[in-house]
Structure formats: structure tokens, C-alpha cells
Amino acid sequence: MCRYVIKLLMSCLFMLTLISCGEVTKNPQSVFYRLSKTPIEFGVFSSDAKLATFVSHGVLTVTKADGSGILHQFEIGGSKVTGLAISKDSTLLAVSFEKFIVVWNLVSGAELGKFNMSGNSEFAKISHIALYAKPLKLLVGMTDGTLNLLDYENSLTKQVNYHDARISFLALGPHRQLIISAGHDGLVSLHDANTLASTYQYRMSKRVTSLAHNLQHNLLFVSDALNDQVLINPFASQVEITKLKYKERFRWFRAAAISPDGQYLATGSSKYWWTLWHTKNGQEIGAFAIKAASTTALILDMHIDKQNMLATLNSDGIVELWDINTLVKMNR
């Protein structure tokens, strides 16, 4: 009887959650590719979303995102993966574990090197990585807020403390002149990539759970773990801040992507749907259910190309394509 009551209450709570988030629409195009028959623990797209890499049952797989073929598979055992990254030109792959990073050449499939990483604290572990080729550079965030910048070709490593807690996001800006970082201390920062000096900071009330930028890096979306989700132009003469507008008390944003032209924002939730927004005013356009093979599927990574085609990668190993232009017209 108790089990029946618990199930009934859970079902009611689930239905209330659906209702509170508004109507969830299915994909009108229904274009999807199943990349893995088993759930994936960690997964990311390449910068053009033509490749995807993911971890499942101790195997790291690099595959074409349209399901047309596996490029490489690497045995990594049972060690905990903390980060994945493909270089912008799709020639290098990095996977981080708690204390070290392995880099592979995706052209030859050969291992390029293994790099041990540390923070200021002896207990610090790797929390986030970003990888760049020609020349090879690694940005490595640690759980104690330390950032390591590894310049492979010059055998140079720089270390600086940007944050007071775990680093959750790292990227190099246009022409590699800026470093963008965010952490569980709620701080979003821009830094000069050469001097590592801070050039801009924005403070969230809680830990940052997702961050995205457009092609020019002049529009940032930042979400914390409670109810603060903002769009920021950090380079405007007067910093412009737009808040997302929704009826609920709070929402959880796990992944995000901004269209290259800066018009639209896509956000992934902790459930099996994602939401499309206008960046100009923070208004919601619509919510859309992902293609899933289980009830626990959620989006791991998102990418929007110049034609406003959104690609989503979920924890069931499914890549789904969405035409944002069509979705906008549907929801006018």
C-alpha cells in the first residue's frame, strides 16, 4: 500500500512539473541518430557538431554525429572521467581524469601525451578542460579554483587562482586573446590570455551550472543553481543584462547554446526536454521533448550552427537535430 501511495505521489509530482513548465512539444522534423546502444556517462560535440565523443562502460568513443561511422575507440578502464574536449579543428581529443589528462591525435589515432595536473591544494582534482590545436594549448580547471594553462609546444605551464571553488567552465575567446571562466563560487570572469589579468567580472548569487557564448563572444548566457539566469554583453559601454522570464519559482539549466547571430538561446534542463528563448528580451519561445530510450535521459551537450540548426546529444547516446527557424514560426 505504501509503495502504491509513493508511486501515485511521484506520478502527480511529475505531472505537476510538466504543467508548470508549460506544453512540451515533440520535434516536428524527427531527425535523430542513435550513437550508442548503452547509456553514456559523459559526452560532448566538436565545435561544428559533426563529431561527438562519449564515455560508456570504460570505452571512449569518437564518432560522426550523424551515426555514419566510428572514428576511434580508446579503452580507458574504470577511472572517473572529469572532462572531454575536442579541438576546434577536430584534430585533437583530450580526456581528463581526477589528476591527469590524456591527449590523442584524431588523424592518426596515436596518443600524443599524458599530463599530470595539480592545484594549490593537494586535494584538488581536475573539474573542467578546454583544448586548442596549432599550437596545442590546454585550459585545465581544478576543484580548488586553480586554472592551469598548458602551452605544449613551448613546454610552458602557467597557474593562477581565478576562483574560490570548483571551476565549471573554461574557454578561449576570439583569436585566443581572452580566457572565459566560471565557477561554483558564482564568479564569471574574463581574463587577458597573455598576462592572465582579470578584465571583467560578474557575480552570480549561487554556483554557475551552465555558460554559453555566441560566435563573437560578445553575448554570454550564465545560469546559477537557483533562479538567476542572465544574458550579458560584457563589451558594451554600459553592460547590458537581460534576465530569462518564466512563471516558475526556479528552473535548473544543465546545458546551453547561443545561436551564432545571438538571436536565440537553447537551454537543457535536468529532465527530458529543452527550451528555446529570445535573447533580446528573455522571453520563452517553446519547450521541446527530446528523443529518448529511457525515462532518465537528459541533454549533455548542445550546438547551434549558422543556419540555426540545433544539435542535442543526450545521455541515451542520441543526437537529435532541430530547425530553430521552423520552431520559431510554430510558436508565434
mmCIF file of C-alpha atoms in Angstrom:
data_model
loop_
_atom_site.group_PDB
_atom_site.id
_atom_site.type_symbol
_atom_site.label_atom_id
_atom_site.label_comp_id
_atom_site.label_asym_id
_atom_site.label_seq_id
_atom_site.Cartn_x
_atom_site.Cartn_y
_atom_site.Cartn_z
ATOM 1 C CA MET A 1 0.000 0.000 0.000
ATOM 2 C CA CYS A 2 2.800 2.399 0.954
ATOM 3 C CA ARG A 3 4.594 1.663 -2.303
ATOM 4 C CA TYR A 4 1.417 2.374 -4.254
ATOM 5 C CA VAL A 5 0.944 5.714 -2.457
ATOM 6 C CA ILE A 6 4.559 6.698 -3.092
ATOM 7 C CA LYS A 7 4.233 5.852 -6.808
ATOM 8 C CA LEU A 8 0.987 7.817 -7.003
ATOM 9 C CA LEU A 9 2.565 10.855 -5.340
ATOM 10 C CA MET A 10 5.588 10.667 -7.653
ATOM 11 C CA SER A 11 3.307 10.480 -10.693
ATOM 12 C CA CYS A 12 1.351 13.522 -9.500
ATOM 13 C CA LEU A 13 4.551 15.447 -8.852
ATOM 14 C CA PHE A 14 5.813 14.553 -12.337
ATOM 15 C CA MET A 15 2.581 15.758 -13.940
ATOM 16 C CA LEU A 16 2.669 18.994 -11.955
ATOM 17 C CA THR A 17 6.241 19.570 -13.134
ATOM 18 C CA LEU A 18 5.156 19.118 -16.738
ATOM 19 C CA ILE A 19 2.247 21.502 -16.278
ATOM 20 C CA SER A 20 4.397 24.136 -14.556
ATOM 21 C CA CYS A 21 6.868 24.104 -17.441
ATOM 22 C CA GLY A 22 4.097 24.643 -19.983
ATOM 23 C CA GLU A 23 3.332 22.476 -23.004
ATOM 24 C CA VAL A 24 6.236 20.325 -24.155
ATOM 25 C CA THR A 25 6.234 19.822 -27.946
ATOM 26 C CA LYS A 26 7.766 16.949 -29.897
ATOM 27 C CA ASN A 27 10.316 17.507 -32.651
ATOM 28 C CA PRO A 28 8.387 18.269 -35.876
ATOM 29 C CA GLN A 29 11.365 17.161 -38.001
ATOM 30 C CA SER A 30 12.075 13.909 -36.091
ATOM 31 C CA VAL A 31 15.689 13.715 -37.299
ATOM 32 C CA PHE A 32 17.815 11.719 -34.869
ATOM 33 C CA TYR A 33 20.761 9.295 -34.718
ATOM 34 C CA ARG A 34 21.466 6.625 -32.082
ATOM 35 C CA LEU A 35 25.220 6.645 -31.426
ATOM 36 C CA SER A 36 25.280 4.174 -28.531
ATOM 37 C CA LYS A 37 23.171 1.190 -27.519
ATOM 38 C CA THR A 38 24.085 1.766 -23.869
ATOM 39 C CA PRO A 39 23.700 4.946 -21.767
ATOM 40 C CA ILE A 40 26.632 7.340 -21.916
ATOM 41 C CA GLU A 41 28.193 8.864 -18.811
ATOM 42 C CA PHE A 42 29.859 11.874 -20.431
ATOM 43 C CA GLY A 43 29.570 13.313 -23.926
ATOM 44 C CA VAL A 44 30.386 16.426 -25.984
ATOM 45 C CA PHE A 45 30.213 17.657 -29.568
ATOM 46 C CA SER A 46 33.086 19.016 -31.616
ATOM 47 C CA SER A 47 32.923 22.763 -32.306
ATOM 48 C CA ASP A 48 30.940 22.186 -35.529
ATOM 49 C CA ALA A 49 28.870 19.301 -34.060
ATOM 50 C CA LYS A 50 29.998 16.980 -36.871
ATOM 51 C CA LEU A 51 31.754 14.751 -34.350
ATOM 52 C CA ALA A 52 30.734 13.524 -30.923
ATOM 53 C CA THR A 53 32.829 11.852 -28.257
ATOM 54 C CA PHE A 54 31.429 9.990 -25.283
ATOM 55 C CA VAL A 55 32.263 7.557 -22.490
ATOM 56 C CA SER A 56 30.309 4.371 -21.912
ATOM 57 C CA HIS A 57 31.362 1.328 -19.860
ATOM 58 C CA GLY A 58 35.057 2.187 -19.802
ATOM 59 C CA VAL A 59 35.331 2.939 -23.534
ATOM 60 C CA LEU A 60 35.895 6.377 -25.045
ATOM 61 C CA THR A 61 34.323 6.626 -28.499
ATOM 62 C CA VAL A 62 34.820 9.272 -31.189
ATOM 63 C CA THR A 63 32.167 9.052 -33.877
ATOM 64 C CA LYS A 64 30.476 11.030 -36.608
ATOM 65 C CA ALA A 65 27.473 12.754 -35.084
ATOM 66 C CA ASP A 66 25.181 11.623 -37.890
ATOM 67 C CA GLY A 67 25.800 7.988 -36.948
ATOM 68 C CA SER A 68 27.628 7.200 -40.186
ATOM 69 C CA GLY A 69 30.737 5.730 -38.572
ATOM 70 C CA ILE A 70 33.010 5.369 -35.555
ATOM 71 C CA LEU A 71 36.417 7.012 -35.999
ATOM 72 C CA HIS A 72 38.244 5.855 -32.869
ATOM 73 C CA GLN A 73 37.681 3.919 -29.664
ATOM 74 C CA PHE A 74 40.023 4.010 -26.677
ATOM 75 C CA GLU A 75 39.936 1.745 -23.614
ATOM 76 C CA ILE A 76 40.095 3.941 -20.502
ATOM 77 C CA GLY A 77 39.043 1.456 -17.815
ATOM 78 C CA GLY A 78 37.052 2.338 -14.734
ATOM 79 C CA SER A 79 38.793 5.605 -13.825
ATOM 80 C CA LYS A 80 36.423 8.537 -13.315
ATOM 81 C CA VAL A 81 36.295 10.885 -16.310
ATOM 82 C CA THR A 82 36.000 14.558 -15.327
ATOM 83 C CA GLY A 83 36.142 16.229 -18.737
ATOM 84 C CA LEU A 84 36.164 15.751 -22.518
ATOM 85 C CA ALA A 85 37.265 18.177 -25.217
ATOM 86 C CA ILE A 86 37.810 18.155 -28.986
ATOM 87 C CA SER A 87 39.950 20.901 -30.509
ATOM 88 C CA LYS A 88 38.195 23.402 -32.785
ATOM 89 C CA ASP A 89 39.756 21.893 -35.917
ATOM 90 C CA SER A 90 38.774 18.363 -34.760
ATOM 91 C CA THR A 91 42.366 17.078 -34.895
ATOM 92 C CA LEU A 92 42.912 16.553 -31.153
ATOM 93 C CA LEU A 93 40.977 14.891 -28.349
ATOM 94 C CA ALA A 94 41.562 15.260 -24.613
ATOM 95 C CA VAL A 95 40.050 13.303 -21.739
ATOM 96 C CA SER A 96 40.684 14.291 -18.140
ATOM 97 C CA PHE A 97 40.632 12.126 -15.059
ATOM 98 C CA GLU A 98 40.955 13.353 -11.483
ATOM 99 C CA LYS A 99 44.704 14.014 -11.608
ATOM 100 C CA PHE A 100 45.848 13.703 -15.228
ATOM 101 C CA ILE A 101 44.869 14.302 -18.871
ATOM 102 C CA VAL A 102 45.455 12.159 -21.955
ATOM 103 C CA VAL A 103 45.577 13.756 -25.432
ATOM 104 C CA TRP A 104 45.143 11.835 -28.693
ATOM 105 C CA ASN A 105 45.758 12.816 -32.304
ATOM 106 C CA LEU A 106 42.455 12.160 -34.107
ATOM 107 C CA VAL A 107 44.118 11.989 -37.513
ATOM 108 C CA SER A 108 46.450 9.109 -36.635
ATOM 109 C CA GLY A 109 44.729 7.812 -33.502
ATOM 110 C CA ALA A 110 48.056 7.953 -31.660
ATOM 111 C CA GLU A 111 48.386 9.071 -28.057
ATOM 112 C CA LEU A 112 50.114 12.454 -28.005
ATOM 113 C CA GLY A 113 50.842 12.657 -24.309
ATOM 114 C CA LYS A 114 49.768 12.263 -20.708
ATOM 115 C CA PHE A 115 49.880 15.331 -18.465
ATOM 116 C CA ASN A 116 49.666 15.394 -14.682
ATOM 117 C CA MET A 117 47.827 18.384 -13.212
ATOM 118 C CA SER A 118 47.658 19.881 -9.741
ATOM 119 C CA GLY A 119 46.128 22.845 -7.942
ATOM 120 C CA ASN A 120 47.203 24.894 -4.963
ATOM 121 C CA SER A 121 45.522 22.383 -2.683
ATOM 122 C CA GLU A 122 46.948 18.878 -2.530
ATOM 123 C CA PHE A 123 43.372 17.581 -2.663
ATOM 124 C CA ALA A 124 42.484 19.469 -5.869
ATOM 125 C CA LYS A 125 41.146 17.429 -8.793
ATOM 126 C CA ILE A 126 40.503 18.308 -12.430
ATOM 127 C CA SER A 127 36.972 19.678 -12.906
ATOM 128 C CA HIS A 128 36.891 21.103 -16.465
ATOM 129 C CA ILE A 129 39.099 21.221 -19.577
ATOM 130 C CA ALA A 130 39.257 23.051 -22.918
ATOM 131 C CA LEU A 131 41.569 22.054 -25.793
ATOM 132 C CA TYR A 132 43.051 24.036 -28.692
ATOM 133 C CA ALA A 133 45.332 22.986 -31.574
ATOM 134 C CA LYS A 134 48.042 24.679 -33.675
ATOM 135 C CA PRO A 135 49.654 25.390 -31.296
ATOM 136 C CA LEU A 136 48.366 22.930 -28.719
ATOM 137 C CA LYS A 137 47.030 24.615 -25.599
ATOM 138 C CA LEU A 138 45.112 23.126 -22.684
ATOM 139 C CA LEU A 139 42.989 25.023 -20.191
ATOM 140 C CA VAL A 140 42.569 22.950 -17.045
ATOM 141 C CA GLY A 141 40.252 23.975 -14.222
ATOM 142 C CA MET A 142 40.611 22.439 -10.770
ATOM 143 C CA THR A 143 38.176 21.818 -7.913
ATOM 144 C CA ASP A 144 40.018 24.345 -5.716
ATOM 145 C CA GLY A 145 39.537 27.148 -8.281
ATOM 146 C CA THR A 146 43.031 26.937 -9.770
ATOM 147 C CA LEU A 147 43.479 27.359 -13.530
ATOM 148 C CA ASN A 148 46.368 25.695 -15.367
ATOM 149 C CA LEU A 149 47.265 26.954 -18.848
ATOM 150 C CA LEU A 150 49.435 24.385 -20.636
ATOM 151 C CA ASP A 151 51.348 25.540 -23.729
ATOM 152 C CA TYR A 152 52.578 22.218 -25.133
ATOM 153 C CA GLU A 153 54.865 23.436 -27.929
ATOM 154 C CA ASN A 154 56.692 25.893 -25.675
ATOM 155 C CA SER A 155 56.797 23.473 -22.717
ATOM 156 C CA LEU A 156 55.204 26.173 -20.569
ATOM 157 C CA THR A 157 52.608 25.928 -17.810
ATOM 158 C CA LYS A 158 51.031 28.939 -16.126
ATOM 159 C CA GLN A 159 48.938 28.656 -12.987
ATOM 160 C CA VAL A 160 46.626 31.203 -11.384
ATOM 161 C CA ASN A 161 43.783 31.220 -8.858
ATOM 162 C CA TYR A 162 40.709 32.749 -10.508
ATOM 163 C CA HIS A 163 38.063 31.209 -8.280
ATOM 164 C CA ASP A 164 37.474 30.183 -4.675
ATOM 165 C CA ALA A 165 35.738 26.927 -5.639
ATOM 166 C CA ARG A 166 35.424 24.371 -8.440
ATOM 167 C CA ILE A 167 35.855 25.739 -11.989
ATOM 168 C CA SER A 168 32.834 24.683 -14.065
ATOM 169 C CA PHE A 169 33.509 26.401 -17.415
ATOM 170 C CA LEU A 170 36.574 27.407 -19.456
ATOM 171 C CA ALA A 171 37.072 28.716 -22.992
ATOM 172 C CA LEU A 172 39.441 30.841 -25.052
ATOM 173 C CA GLY A 173 37.820 33.850 -26.716
ATOM 174 C CA PRO A 174 38.360 35.201 -30.264
ATOM 175 C CA HIS A 175 41.966 35.000 -31.510
ATOM 176 C CA ARG A 176 42.877 33.398 -28.153
ATOM 177 C CA GLN A 177 43.158 36.813 -26.541
ATOM 178 C CA LEU A 178 40.701 36.151 -23.711
ATOM 179 C CA ILE A 179 40.023 33.365 -21.245
ATOM 180 C CA ILE A 180 36.421 32.941 -20.097
ATOM 181 C CA SER A 181 35.912 31.132 -16.810
ATOM 182 C CA ALA A 182 33.111 30.402 -14.347
ATOM 183 C CA GLY A 183 32.964 28.523 -11.079
ATOM 184 C CA HIS A 184 30.970 27.210 -8.154
ATOM 185 C CA ASP A 185 31.816 30.430 -6.318
ATOM 186 C CA GLY A 186 29.331 32.155 -8.661
ATOM 187 C CA LEU A 187 32.003 34.233 -10.381
ATOM 188 C CA VAL A 188 32.107 34.708 -14.162
ATOM 189 C CA SER A 189 35.395 36.217 -15.356
ATOM 190 C CA LEU A 190 37.156 37.369 -18.493
ATOM 191 C CA HIS A 191 40.956 37.443 -18.413
ATOM 192 C CA ASP A 192 43.780 38.507 -20.688
ATOM 193 C CA ALA A 193 45.197 35.243 -22.071
ATOM 194 C CA ASN A 194 48.767 36.564 -22.061
ATOM 195 C CA THR A 195 49.017 38.300 -18.702
ATOM 196 C CA LEU A 196 46.157 36.334 -17.032
ATOM 197 C CA ALA A 197 44.950 39.641 -15.568
ATOM 198 C CA SER A 198 41.201 39.977 -14.977
ATOM 199 C CA THR A 199 39.389 42.321 -17.409
ATOM 200 C CA TYR A 200 35.724 41.748 -16.455
ATOM 201 C CA GLN A 201 33.798 40.029 -13.653
ATOM 202 C CA TYR A 202 30.147 39.278 -12.959
ATOM 203 C CA ARG A 203 28.946 37.691 -9.731
ATOM 204 C CA MET A 204 26.044 35.232 -9.526
ATOM 205 C CA SER A 205 24.281 34.502 -6.228
ATOM 206 C CA LYS A 206 24.878 30.735 -6.465
ATOM 207 C CA ARG A 207 27.244 28.329 -8.257
ATOM 208 C CA VAL A 208 27.317 28.550 -12.055
ATOM 209 C CA THR A 209 25.710 25.457 -13.628
ATOM 210 C CA SER A 210 25.936 26.448 -17.304
ATOM 211 C CA LEU A 211 27.560 29.067 -19.503
ATOM 212 C CA ALA A 212 27.342 29.647 -23.264
ATOM 213 C CA HIS A 213 28.568 32.288 -25.714
ATOM 214 C CA ASN A 214 27.862 33.258 -29.306
ATOM 215 C CA LEU A 215 30.333 33.189 -32.195
ATOM 216 C CA GLN A 216 31.738 36.656 -31.468
ATOM 217 C CA HIS A 217 31.855 36.001 -27.702
ATOM 218 C CA ASN A 218 30.037 39.329 -27.143
ATOM 219 C CA LEU A 219 27.000 37.642 -25.623
ATOM 220 C CA LEU A 220 27.183 35.347 -22.610
ATOM 221 C CA PHE A 221 24.434 33.263 -21.049
ATOM 222 C CA VAL A 222 25.042 32.381 -17.413
ATOM 223 C CA SER A 223 22.875 30.301 -15.100
ATOM 224 C CA ASP A 224 23.273 29.601 -11.409
ATOM 225 C CA ALA A 225 21.882 26.697 -9.385
ATOM 226 C CA LEU A 226 18.724 28.521 -8.255
ATOM 227 C CA ASN A 227 16.859 31.273 -10.107
ATOM 228 C CA ASP A 228 19.401 33.644 -11.618
ATOM 229 C CA GLN A 229 19.753 33.232 -15.394
ATOM 230 C CA VAL A 230 21.076 36.187 -17.373
ATOM 231 C CA LEU A 231 22.303 37.216 -20.808
ATOM 232 C CA ILE A 232 25.242 39.629 -20.671
ATOM 233 C CA ASN A 233 27.121 41.737 -23.210
ATOM 234 C CA PRO A 234 30.407 42.273 -21.327
ATOM 235 C CA PHE A 235 31.888 44.516 -24.028
ATOM 236 C CA ALA A 236 29.101 47.101 -24.212
ATOM 237 C CA SER A 237 29.917 50.629 -22.985
ATOM 238 C CA GLN A 238 27.172 50.082 -20.428
ATOM 239 C CA VAL A 239 26.877 46.390 -19.581
ATOM 240 C CA GLU A 240 23.524 45.073 -20.791
ATOM 241 C CA ILE A 241 21.872 42.373 -18.667
ATOM 242 C CA THR A 242 18.706 40.507 -19.697
ATOM 243 C CA LYS A 243 17.020 38.017 -17.366
ATOM 244 C CA LEU A 244 15.097 34.979 -18.574
ATOM 245 C CA LYS A 245 11.371 35.205 -17.927
ATOM 246 C CA TYR A 246 9.324 32.214 -16.742
ATOM 247 C CA LYS A 247 6.437 31.577 -14.343
ATOM 248 C CA GLU A 248 8.065 29.029 -12.055
ATOM 249 C CA ARG A 249 9.925 29.963 -8.905
ATOM 250 C CA PHE A 250 13.130 28.473 -10.304
ATOM 251 C CA ARG A 251 14.460 26.288 -13.097
ATOM 252 C CA TRP A 252 17.574 24.146 -13.457
ATOM 253 C CA PHE A 253 19.731 24.728 -16.552
ATOM 254 C CA ARG A 254 22.257 21.990 -17.239
ATOM 255 C CA ALA A 255 23.409 22.820 -20.798
ATOM 256 C CA ALA A 256 23.058 25.823 -23.105
ATOM 257 C CA ALA A 257 23.878 27.143 -26.580
ATOM 258 C CA ILE A 258 23.503 30.567 -28.228
ATOM 259 C CA SER A 259 22.926 30.888 -31.973
ATOM 260 C CA PRO A 260 25.932 32.386 -33.823
ATOM 261 C CA ASP A 261 23.946 35.544 -34.649
ATOM 262 C CA GLY A 262 22.986 35.941 -30.997
ATOM 263 C CA GLN A 263 19.203 35.885 -31.577
ATOM 264 C CA TYR A 264 18.285 32.627 -29.866
ATOM 265 C CA LEU A 265 19.219 30.694 -26.754
ATOM 266 C CA ALA A 266 18.654 26.975 -26.202
ATOM 267 C CA THR A 267 18.807 25.552 -22.675
ATOM 268 C CA GLY A 268 18.781 21.953 -21.473
ATOM 269 C CA SER A 269 17.057 21.011 -18.230
ATOM 270 C CA SER A 270 17.556 18.226 -15.698
ATOM 271 C CA LYS A 271 14.664 16.411 -17.404
ATOM 272 C CA TYR A 272 13.969 15.158 -20.919
ATOM 273 C CA TRP A 273 13.170 18.485 -22.568
ATOM 274 C CA TRP A 274 14.881 21.700 -23.630
ATOM 275 C CA THR A 275 13.687 25.301 -24.024
ATOM 276 C CA LEU A 276 14.126 27.919 -26.762
ATOM 277 C CA TRP A 277 14.346 31.643 -25.868
ATOM 278 C CA HIS A 278 14.626 35.075 -27.469
ATOM 279 C CA THR A 279 17.906 36.613 -26.273
ATOM 280 C CA LYS A 280 16.705 40.183 -26.832
ATOM 281 C CA ASN A 281 14.004 40.087 -24.147
ATOM 282 C CA GLY A 282 14.477 36.739 -22.354
ATOM 283 C CA GLN A 283 11.032 35.508 -23.425
ATOM 284 C CA GLU A 284 10.406 31.777 -23.802
ATOM 285 C CA ILE A 285 9.536 30.588 -27.325
ATOM 286 C CA GLY A 286 8.733 26.973 -26.521
ATOM 287 C CA ALA A 287 9.733 23.757 -24.737
ATOM 288 C CA PHE A 288 10.529 20.556 -26.658
ATOM 289 C CA ALA A 289 10.795 16.891 -25.650
ATOM 290 C CA ILE A 290 13.942 15.040 -26.705
ATOM 291 C CA LYS A 291 14.032 11.616 -28.331
ATOM 292 C CA ALA A 292 14.913 9.167 -25.553
ATOM 293 C CA ALA A 293 15.314 5.455 -24.912
ATOM 294 C CA SER A 294 14.826 5.771 -21.130
ATOM 295 C CA THR A 295 12.867 7.876 -18.637
ATOM 296 C CA THR A 296 16.080 9.319 -17.178
ATOM 297 C CA ALA A 297 17.519 10.789 -20.404
ATOM 298 C CA LEU A 298 18.817 14.359 -20.301
ATOM 299 C CA ILE A 299 20.824 16.592 -22.613
ATOM 300 C CA LEU A 300 24.604 16.534 -22.169
ATOM 301 C CA ASP A 301 25.630 18.976 -24.907
ATOM 302 C CA MET A 302 24.041 21.396 -27.394
ATOM 303 C CA HIS A 303 25.259 23.194 -30.528
ATOM 304 C CA ILE A 304 23.657 25.720 -32.923
ATOM 305 C CA ASP A 305 25.152 26.298 -36.383
ATOM 306 C CA LYS A 306 24.948 29.357 -38.659
ATOM 307 C CA GLN A 307 21.762 28.044 -40.280
ATOM 308 C CA ASN A 308 20.104 27.919 -36.839
ATOM 309 C CA MET A 309 20.103 24.136 -36.753
ATOM 310 C CA LEU A 310 20.348 22.886 -33.176
ATOM 311 C CA ALA A 311 22.016 19.550 -32.390
ATOM 312 C CA THR A 312 21.429 17.917 -28.995
ATOM 313 C CA LEU A 313 23.330 14.975 -27.505
ATOM 314 C CA ASN A 314 21.588 13.153 -24.664
ATOM 315 C CA SER A 315 22.578 10.564 -22.073
ATOM 316 C CA ASP A 316 20.931 7.766 -24.085
ATOM 317 C CA GLY A 317 23.510 8.402 -26.826
ATOM 318 C CA ILE A 318 21.015 10.012 -29.175
ATOM 319 C CA VAL A 319 21.824 13.021 -31.378
ATOM 320 C CA GLU A 320 18.750 14.968 -32.461
ATOM 321 C CA LEU A 321 18.520 17.831 -34.960
ATOM 322 C CA TRP A 322 16.104 20.759 -34.587
ATOM 323 C CA ASP A 323 15.403 23.548 -37.081
ATOM 324 C CA ILE A 324 15.110 26.632 -34.874
ATOM 325 C CA ASN A 325 13.653 28.746 -37.686
ATOM 326 C CA THR A 326 10.780 26.259 -38.002
ATOM 327 C CA LEU A 327 10.256 26.092 -34.235
ATOM 328 C CA VAL A 328 10.046 29.898 -34.006
ATOM 329 C CA LYS A 329 7.372 30.016 -36.724
ATOM 330 C CA MET A 330 5.422 27.205 -34.999
ATOM 331 C CA ASN A 331 5.314 29.092 -31.707
ATOM 332 C CA ARG A 332 4.375 32.589 -32.857
#
